[in-house]
mmCIF file of C-alpha atoms in Angstrom:
data_model
loop_
_atom_site.group_PDB
_atom_site.id
_atom_site.type_symbol
_atom_site.label_atom_id
_atom_site.label_comp_id
_atom_site.label_asym_id
_atom_site.label_seq_id
_atom_site.Cartn_x
_atom_site.Cartn_y
_atom_site.Cartn_z
ATOM 1 C CA MET A 1 -6.653 -6.515 35.190
ATOM 2 C CA ASN A 2 -5.824 -10.159 35.916
ATOM 3 C CA SER A 3 -5.690 -13.155 33.609
ATOM 4 C CA ALA A 4 -9.137 -14.361 34.665
ATOM 5 C CA ASP A 5 -10.598 -11.049 33.518
ATOM 6 C CA LEU A 6 -8.821 -11.316 30.202
ATOM 7 C CA ILE A 7 -10.138 -14.733 29.233
ATOM 8 C CA ARG A 8 -13.718 -14.080 30.326
ATOM 9 C CA THR A 9 -15.937 -13.753 27.251
ATOM 10 C CA GLU A 10 -19.537 -12.720 26.832
ATOM 11 C CA PRO A 11 -22.155 -15.228 25.688
ATOM 12 C CA CYS A 12 -23.651 -14.379 22.354
ATOM 13 C CA ALA A 13 -27.132 -13.295 23.357
ATOM 14 C CA GLY A 14 -30.164 -13.263 21.126
ATOM 15 C CA PRO A 15 -32.595 -10.349 20.886
ATOM 16 C CA SER A 16 -33.405 -9.067 24.359
ATOM 17 C CA ALA A 17 -36.817 -9.221 25.953
ATOM 18 C CA LEU A 18 -36.595 -5.435 25.811
ATOM 19 C CA THR A 19 -36.801 -5.592 22.021
ATOM 20 C CA PRO A 20 -40.471 -5.097 21.054
ATOM 21 C CA PRO A 21 -42.175 -8.421 20.140
ATOM 22 C CA GLY A 22 -42.039 -9.204 16.439
ATOM 23 C CA CYS A 23 -39.356 -6.606 15.751
ATOM 24 C CA ALA A 24 -36.216 -8.719 16.162
ATOM 25 C CA ALA A 25 -36.318 -10.359 12.724
ATOM 26 C CA ALA A 26 -37.108 -7.074 10.994
ATOM 27 C CA LEU A 27 -34.296 -5.287 12.817
ATOM 28 C CA GLU A 28 -31.792 -8.016 11.959
ATOM 29 C CA GLY A 29 -32.839 -7.996 8.295
ATOM 30 C CA ASP A 30 -32.389 -4.229 8.125
ATOM 31 C CA TYR A 31 -28.795 -4.397 9.349
ATOM 32 C CA ILE A 32 -27.920 -7.303 7.048
ATOM 33 C CA ASP A 33 -29.285 -5.231 4.140
ATOM 34 C CA ARG A 34 -27.020 -2.363 5.187
ATOM 35 C CA VAL A 35 -24.032 -4.718 5.172
ATOM 36 C CA ARG A 36 -24.868 -5.853 1.638
ATOM 37 C CA ALA A 37 -24.937 -2.214 0.525
ATOM 38 C CA LEU A 38 -21.312 -1.704 1.586
ATOM 39 C CA PRO A 39 -18.659 -1.612 -1.171
ATOM 40 C CA SER A 40 -17.018 -4.817 -2.313
ATOM 41 C CA LEU A 41 -13.321 -5.375 -1.738
ATOM 42 C CA PRO A 42 -10.974 -4.153 -4.504
ATOM 43 C CA GLN A 43 -10.400 -6.367 -7.534
ATOM 44 C CA LEU A 44 -6.795 -7.052 -6.532
ATOM 45 C CA VAL A 45 -7.950 -8.567 -3.232
ATOM 46 C CA LEU A 46 -10.508 -10.753 -5.013
ATOM 47 C CA GLU A 47 -7.797 -11.961 -7.390
ATOM 48 C CA LEU A 48 -5.464 -12.725 -4.490
ATOM 49 C CA GLN A 49 -8.210 -14.651 -2.719
ATOM 50 C CA ALA A 50 -8.888 -16.651 -5.877
ATOM 51 C CA ALA A 51 -5.166 -17.467 -6.079
ATOM 52 C CA MET A 52 -5.152 -19.025 -2.598
ATOM 53 C CA GLN A 53 -4.525 -22.548 -3.938
ATOM 54 C CA GLN A 54 -2.264 -21.598 -6.838
ATOM 55 C CA GLU A 55 1.424 -22.404 -6.701
ATOM 56 C CA ASP A 56 2.576 -20.662 -9.884
ATOM 57 C CA ILE A 57 1.976 -17.053 -8.841
ATOM 58 C CA ASP A 58 3.794 -14.453 -10.939
ATOM 59 C CA LEU A 59 5.317 -12.294 -8.213
ATOM 60 C CA HIS A 60 6.726 -9.835 -10.758
ATOM 61 C CA THR A 61 3.247 -9.120 -12.110
ATOM 62 C CA LEU A 62 1.895 -8.833 -8.559
ATOM 63 C CA ALA A 63 4.614 -6.306 -7.695
ATOM 64 C CA GLU A 64 3.740 -4.273 -10.778
ATOM 65 C CA ARG A 65 0.065 -4.211 -9.770
ATOM 66 C CA ILE A 66 0.935 -3.076 -6.243
ATOM 67 C CA THR A 67 3.280 -0.348 -7.540
ATOM 68 C CA LEU A 68 0.298 1.311 -9.242
ATOM 69 C CA ASP A 69 -1.204 1.991 -5.780
ATOM 70 C CA ALA A 70 1.222 4.434 -4.162
ATOM 71 C CA ALA A 71 -0.270 4.183 -0.664
ATOM 72 C CA LEU A 72 -0.282 0.383 -0.685
ATOM 73 C CA ALA A 73 3.239 0.237 -2.113
ATOM 74 C CA ALA A 74 4.480 2.551 0.650
ATOM 75 C CA ARG A 75 2.947 0.349 3.340
ATOM 76 C CA ILE A 76 4.489 -2.801 1.896
ATOM 77 C CA LEU A 77 7.914 -1.175 1.650
ATOM 78 C CA ARG A 78 7.635 0.037 5.237
ATOM 79 C CA LEU A 79 6.844 -3.479 6.450
ATOM 80 C CA ALA A 80 9.649 -5.052 4.407
ATOM 81 C CA ASN A 81 12.108 -2.597 5.995
ATOM 82 C CA SER A 82 10.839 -3.241 9.519
ATOM 83 C CA SER A 83 12.784 -4.966 12.232
ATOM 84 C CA PHE A 84 10.433 -7.941 11.969
ATOM 85 C CA TYR A 85 12.116 -9.043 8.722
ATOM 86 C CA GLY A 86 15.574 -7.860 9.732
ATOM 87 C CA VAL A 87 16.988 -7.287 6.244
ATOM 88 C CA SER A 88 20.559 -6.066 6.149
ATOM 89 C CA SER A 89 20.076 -3.422 3.444
ATOM 90 C CA LYS A 90 17.253 -1.019 2.685
ATOM 91 C CA VAL A 91 14.432 -2.403 0.533
ATOM 92 C CA VAL A 92 13.679 0.177 -2.153
ATOM 93 C CA THR A 93 11.421 -1.588 -4.672
ATOM 94 C CA VAL A 94 8.097 -3.365 -4.337
ATOM 95 C CA GLN A 95 9.621 -6.307 -6.203
ATOM 96 C CA GLN A 96 12.205 -6.711 -3.444
ATOM 97 C CA ALA A 97 9.523 -6.325 -0.776
ATOM 98 C CA VAL A 98 7.337 -9.008 -2.342
ATOM 99 C CA SER A 99 10.300 -11.386 -2.417
ATOM 100 C CA ILE A 100 11.076 -10.722 1.265
ATOM 101 C CA ILE A 101 7.531 -10.826 2.633
ATOM 102 C CA GLY A 102 6.378 -13.673 0.391
ATOM 103 C CA PHE A 103 3.126 -14.184 -1.440
ATOM 104 C CA ALA A 104 1.123 -15.301 1.593
ATOM 105 C CA GLY A 105 2.280 -12.308 3.627
ATOM 106 C CA ILE A 106 1.585 -9.893 0.787
ATOM 107 C CA ARG A 107 -1.885 -11.306 0.287
ATOM 108 C CA THR A 108 -2.652 -10.916 3.983
ATOM 109 C CA LEU A 109 -1.299 -7.367 4.109
ATOM 110 C CA VAL A 110 -3.137 -6.263 0.958
ATOM 111 C CA THR A 111 -6.359 -7.726 2.326
ATOM 112 C CA ALA A 112 -5.915 -6.039 5.696
ATOM 113 C CA CYS A 113 -5.180 -2.674 4.044
ATOM 114 C CA SER A 114 -8.291 -3.054 1.882
ATOM 115 C CA ILE A 115 -10.504 -3.927 4.850
ATOM 116 C CA ILE A 116 -9.333 -0.774 6.617
ATOM 117 C CA GLY A 117 -9.514 1.311 3.442
ATOM 118 C CA ASN A 118 -13.151 0.360 2.845
ATOM 119 C CA PHE A 119 -14.139 2.465 5.838
ATOM 120 C CA ALA A 120 -13.675 6.206 5.511
ATOM 121 C CA PRO A 121 -11.851 7.944 8.377
ATOM 122 C CA HIS A 122 -14.323 8.305 11.230
ATOM 123 C CA ARG A 123 -13.831 11.346 13.445
ATOM 124 C CA ASP A 124 -16.768 10.894 15.810
ATOM 125 C CA ALA A 125 -15.451 11.387 19.330
ATOM 126 C CA ALA A 126 -17.834 8.677 20.528
ATOM 127 C CA PHE A 127 -15.885 6.012 18.632
ATOM 128 C CA ASP A 128 -12.135 5.484 18.960
ATOM 129 C CA LEU A 129 -11.183 4.436 15.422
ATOM 130 C CA VAL A 130 -7.447 4.212 16.103
ATOM 131 C CA GLY A 131 -8.081 2.110 19.188
ATOM 132 C CA PHE A 132 -10.446 -0.096 17.189
ATOM 133 C CA TRP A 133 -7.848 -0.890 14.513
ATOM 134 C CA ARG A 134 -5.102 -1.374 17.097
ATOM 135 C CA HIS A 135 -7.208 -4.007 18.840
ATOM 136 C CA ALA A 136 -8.106 -5.640 15.513
ATOM 137 C CA THR A 137 -4.429 -5.751 14.556
ATOM 138 C CA ALA A 138 -3.382 -7.170 17.928
ATOM 139 C CA THR A 139 -6.051 -9.878 17.668
ATOM 140 C CA ALA A 140 -4.978 -10.707 14.123
ATOM 141 C CA VAL A 141 -1.313 -10.947 15.105
ATOM 142 C CA CYS A 142 -2.021 -13.172 18.130
ATOM 143 C CA ALA A 143 -4.173 -15.452 15.994
ATOM 144 C CA ARG A 144 -1.555 -15.638 13.240
ATOM 145 C CA VAL A 145 1.312 -16.493 15.589
ATOM 146 C CA LEU A 146 -0.699 -19.174 17.422
ATOM 147 C CA ALA A 147 -2.389 -20.697 14.342
ATOM 148 C CA PRO A 148 0.375 -23.268 13.621
ATOM 149 C CA TYR A 149 -0.047 -24.743 17.115
ATOM 150 C CA LEU A 150 -3.615 -25.669 16.141
ATOM 151 C CA GLN A 151 -2.590 -26.671 12.607
ATOM 152 C CA LEU A 152 -4.586 -23.767 11.188
ATOM 153 C CA ASN A 153 -3.882 -21.540 8.200
ATOM 154 C CA PRO A 154 -2.115 -18.405 9.537
ATOM 155 C CA GLU A 155 -3.658 -16.262 6.779
ATOM 156 C CA HIS A 156 -7.180 -17.335 7.710
ATOM 157 C CA ALA A 157 -6.381 -16.696 11.350
ATOM 158 C CA PHE A 158 -5.022 -13.210 10.656
ATOM 159 C CA ILE A 159 -7.989 -12.127 8.507
ATOM 160 C CA ALA A 160 -10.516 -13.538 10.985
ATOM 161 C CA GLY A 161 -8.741 -11.573 13.707
ATOM 162 C CA MET A 162 -8.896 -8.370 11.674
ATOM 163 C CA LEU A 163 -12.612 -8.919 11.056
ATOM 164 C CA HIS A 164 -13.721 -10.173 14.467
ATOM 165 C CA ASP A 165 -15.181 -6.836 15.660
ATOM 166 C CA ILE A 166 -15.841 -5.297 12.240
ATOM 167 C CA GLY A 167 -19.585 -5.371 12.908
ATOM 168 C CA ARG A 168 -19.066 -2.809 15.658
ATOM 169 C CA LEU A 169 -17.426 -0.504 13.118
ATOM 170 C CA VAL A 170 -20.344 -1.035 10.716
ATOM 171 C CA ILE A 171 -22.750 0.068 13.444
ATOM 172 C CA ALA A 172 -20.614 3.086 14.397
ATOM 173 C CA THR A 173 -20.131 4.321 10.823
ATOM 174 C CA GLN A 174 -23.387 3.344 9.138
ATOM 175 C CA CYS A 175 -25.845 3.761 12.021
ATOM 176 C CA GLN A 176 -24.387 6.467 14.229
ATOM 177 C CA GLU A 177 -27.597 7.291 16.104
ATOM 178 C CA GLN A 178 -28.194 3.621 16.873
ATOM 179 C CA TYR A 179 -24.573 3.265 18.008
ATOM 180 C CA LEU A 180 -25.117 6.065 20.527
ATOM 181 C CA GLN A 181 -28.323 4.346 21.678
ATOM 182 C CA VAL A 182 -26.374 1.108 22.223
ATOM 183 C CA ALA A 183 -23.713 2.914 24.259
ATOM 184 C CA ARG A 184 -26.386 4.695 26.289
ATOM 185 C CA PHE A 185 -28.271 1.453 26.927
ATOM 186 C CA ALA A 186 -25.105 -0.329 28.082
ATOM 187 C CA ARG A 187 -24.290 2.533 30.455
ATOM 188 C CA ASP A 188 -27.813 2.905 31.851
ATOM 189 C CA ASN A 189 -28.300 -0.836 32.355
ATOM 190 C CA ASP A 190 -24.728 -1.654 33.413
ATOM 191 C CA CYS A 191 -24.423 -4.374 30.788
ATOM 192 C CA SER A 192 -22.005 -5.322 28.023
ATOM 193 C CA LEU A 193 -22.129 -3.725 24.581
ATOM 194 C CA LEU A 194 -22.930 -7.158 23.168
ATOM 195 C CA LEU A 195 -26.125 -7.413 25.226
ATOM 196 C CA ALA A 196 -26.952 -3.779 24.524
ATOM 197 C CA GLU A 197 -26.615 -4.344 20.770
ATOM 198 C CA ASN A 198 -29.132 -7.167 20.879
ATOM 199 C CA ALA A 199 -31.536 -5.140 22.999
ATOM 200 C CA VAL A 200 -31.380 -2.009 20.830
ATOM 201 C CA LEU A 201 -30.687 -3.418 17.372
ATOM 202 C CA GLY A 202 -32.030 -6.962 17.494
ATOM 203 C CA ILE A 203 -28.627 -8.188 16.313
ATOM 204 C CA ASP A 204 -25.050 -7.970 17.616
ATOM 205 C CA HIS A 205 -21.752 -6.959 16.049
ATOM 206 C CA ALA A 206 -20.572 -10.580 15.752
ATOM 207 C CA ARG A 207 -23.446 -11.506 13.458
ATOM 208 C CA ILE A 208 -23.135 -8.272 11.492
ATOM 209 C CA GLY A 209 -19.405 -8.945 11.055
ATOM 210 C CA SER A 210 -20.085 -12.488 9.887
ATOM 211 C CA ALA A 211 -22.527 -11.147 7.297
ATOM 212 C CA LEU A 212 -19.879 -8.695 6.077
ATOM 213 C CA ALA A 213 -17.310 -11.510 5.783
ATOM 214 C CA ALA A 214 -19.787 -13.381 3.571
ATOM 215 C CA HIS A 215 -20.480 -10.221 1.541
ATOM 216 C CA TRP A 216 -16.750 -9.905 0.937
ATOM 217 C CA HIS A 217 -16.512 -13.577 -0.114
ATOM 218 C CA PHE A 218 -14.205 -14.750 2.637
ATOM 219 C CA PRO A 219 -14.276 -18.498 3.383
ATOM 220 C CA ALA A 220 -17.196 -19.656 5.531
ATOM 221 C CA LEU A 221 -14.902 -20.722 8.385
ATOM 222 C CA ILE A 222 -13.768 -17.086 8.753
ATOM 223 C CA GLY A 223 -17.371 -15.894 8.958
ATOM 224 C CA ALA A 224 -18.120 -18.584 11.534
ATOM 225 C CA ALA A 225 -15.134 -17.500 13.645
ATOM 226 C CA VAL A 226 -16.311 -13.884 13.549
ATOM 227 C CA ALA A 227 -19.850 -14.910 14.496
ATOM 228 C CA GLY A 228 -18.758 -17.109 17.395
ATOM 229 C CA HIS A 229 -15.769 -15.356 18.909
ATOM 230 C CA HIS A 230 -17.678 -14.291 22.059
ATOM 231 C CA GLU A 231 -19.110 -17.695 22.878
ATOM 232 C CA CYS A 232 -16.197 -20.084 22.497
ATOM 233 C CA ALA A 233 -13.882 -19.717 25.531
ATOM 234 C CA GLY A 234 -13.096 -23.133 26.913
ATOM 235 C CA ASP A 235 -15.458 -24.847 24.449
ATOM 236 C CA ALA A 236 -13.471 -27.475 22.614
ATOM 237 C CA ALA A 237 -16.597 -28.407 20.626
ATOM 238 C CA GLN A 238 -16.361 -25.135 18.687
ATOM 239 C CA PRO A 239 -14.370 -25.071 15.416
ATOM 240 C CA ALA A 240 -10.677 -24.562 16.092
ATOM 241 C CA LEU A 241 -10.533 -21.214 14.265
ATOM 242 C CA THR A 242 -13.476 -19.892 16.293
ATOM 243 C CA VAL A 243 -11.746 -20.915 19.526
ATOM 244 C CA LEU A 244 -8.510 -19.317 18.374
ATOM 245 C CA ILE A 245 -10.148 -15.974 17.543
ATOM 246 C CA GLY A 246 -11.962 -15.900 20.876
ATOM 247 C CA LEU A 247 -8.686 -16.442 22.711
ATOM 248 C CA ALA A 248 -6.755 -14.031 20.485
ATOM 249 C CA ASN A 249 -9.402 -11.398 21.225
ATOM 250 C CA ALA A 250 -8.628 -11.767 24.943
ATOM 251 C CA LEU A 251 -4.883 -12.018 24.460
ATOM 252 C CA ALA A 252 -4.819 -8.872 22.313
ATOM 253 C CA HIS A 253 -5.525 -6.784 25.421
ATOM 254 C CA VAL A 254 -2.299 -8.112 26.933
ATOM 255 C CA VAL A 255 -0.178 -7.533 23.831
ATOM 256 C CA ASP A 256 -1.479 -3.971 23.432
ATOM 257 C CA ALA A 257 -1.063 -3.110 27.126
ATOM 258 C CA PRO A 258 1.949 -1.202 28.492
ATOM 259 C CA GLY A 259 4.664 -3.735 29.175
ATOM 260 C CA GLY A 260 3.106 -6.213 26.767
ATOM 261 C CA SER A 261 6.541 -7.597 25.974
ATOM 262 C CA GLN A 262 6.635 -8.973 29.529
ATOM 263 C CA ALA A 263 3.068 -10.294 29.610
ATOM 264 C CA PRO A 264 2.654 -13.789 31.114
ATOM 265 C CA LEU A 265 0.924 -15.201 28.042
ATOM 266 C CA SER A 266 0.851 -18.728 29.395
ATOM 267 C CA CYS A 267 -1.435 -17.519 32.198
ATOM 268 C CA VAL A 268 -3.892 -16.022 29.728
ATOM 269 C CA LEU A 269 -4.218 -18.900 27.285
ATOM 270 C CA PRO A 270 -6.168 -22.033 28.243
ATOM 271 C CA PHE A 271 -4.597 -25.434 27.843
ATOM 272 C CA MET A 272 -6.230 -25.959 24.439
ATOM 273 C CA ILE A 273 -3.421 -23.995 22.709
ATOM 274 C CA PRO A 274 -0.572 -26.526 22.960
ATOM 275 C CA VAL A 275 2.397 -24.156 23.102
ATOM 276 C CA PRO A 276 5.487 -25.890 24.553
ATOM 277 C CA ASP A 277 6.967 -24.137 27.574
ATOM 278 C CA ASP A 278 10.201 -23.503 25.696
ATOM 279 C CA ASP A 279 8.317 -21.580 22.988
ATOM 280 C CA TRP A 280 6.659 -18.937 25.152
ATOM 281 C CA ASP A 281 9.440 -16.359 24.992
ATOM 282 C CA ARG A 282 9.643 -16.653 21.220
ATOM 283 C CA VAL A 283 5.840 -16.504 20.841
ATOM 284 C CA ARG A 284 5.589 -13.409 23.041
ATOM 285 C CA GLY A 285 8.458 -11.693 21.243
ATOM 286 C CA GLU A 286 7.047 -12.453 17.799
ATOM 287 C CA MET A 287 3.590 -11.170 18.772
ATOM 288 C CA VAL A 288 4.851 -7.924 20.275
ATOM 289 C CA THR A 289 7.317 -7.209 17.454
ATOM 290 C CA LEU A 290 4.887 -7.957 14.626
ATOM 291 C CA TYR A 291 2.112 -6.043 16.366
ATOM 292 C CA GLY A 292 4.305 -2.969 16.751
ATOM 293 C CA GLU A 293 5.381 -3.046 13.121
ATOM 294 C CA LEU A 294 1.890 -3.622 11.743
ATOM 295 C CA CYS A 295 0.415 -0.831 13.836
ATOM 296 C CA GLN A 296 2.827 1.508 12.064
ATOM 297 C CA VAL A 297 1.728 0.113 8.682
ATOM 298 C CA LEU A 298 -2.021 -0.382 9.146
ATOM 299 C CA THR A 299 -3.353 2.054 11.740
ATOM 300 C CA PRO A 300 -5.052 5.025 9.994
#
């Protein structure tokens, strides 16, 4: 696969002419209703979101709250002890981990764990759940590392990356028969899954994901990035976060590929990400290292 293949994105298509007349709006409304029936995010995540602008966060209290969730505490300790942070001695308490990772990093990690945890393990052979979360994580990491070059919030970038394809998971887990119909339609008509979703469902995974981001009370710019990530390549008129997530989605395939540590990232990213030439080695190394560590922490 060459760099031109990697940065090619699919236009966000509306309901196909193959969708029966008058059914598109009803189909879309049905899937939005299914999104609204999904569980809310845990209270801790909502509290962390509400604290986004606060500067007087009590990290000791936060550590105590995290300690009550054994699985979450174990993930945070694993990340704090990873090579990404490079601590000289073993981190053994959540309090230490919170101090090392920092509030912003903890908030992002807790949110990511909760997004993943809100979907029960899915063992259907037709859907590769591990591959799905690996791609989501790679996209999130690429977006987070590149966000400062566009003067964007790295947390927003990471969460938008984690959510960018979440609508596809909603379809696969909540509407399994329809998911199989989409896959069959794409195969029989030699078209993308995005076009097949619109033809079969009257809505695509980007719009379903955007609706879920709104249901979970994420900022509107995150929902917009999820909705537009397939239609933004090379379009400087799109919001910067939307452009970033579209590019991170393409770049994630490089980072997750064998030999990703040697990937020519500068050939994959358009000029609109102003990364100085001297920064490319550091950017590539940070992406690959953080991606590897987070896959160990987040992948079910």
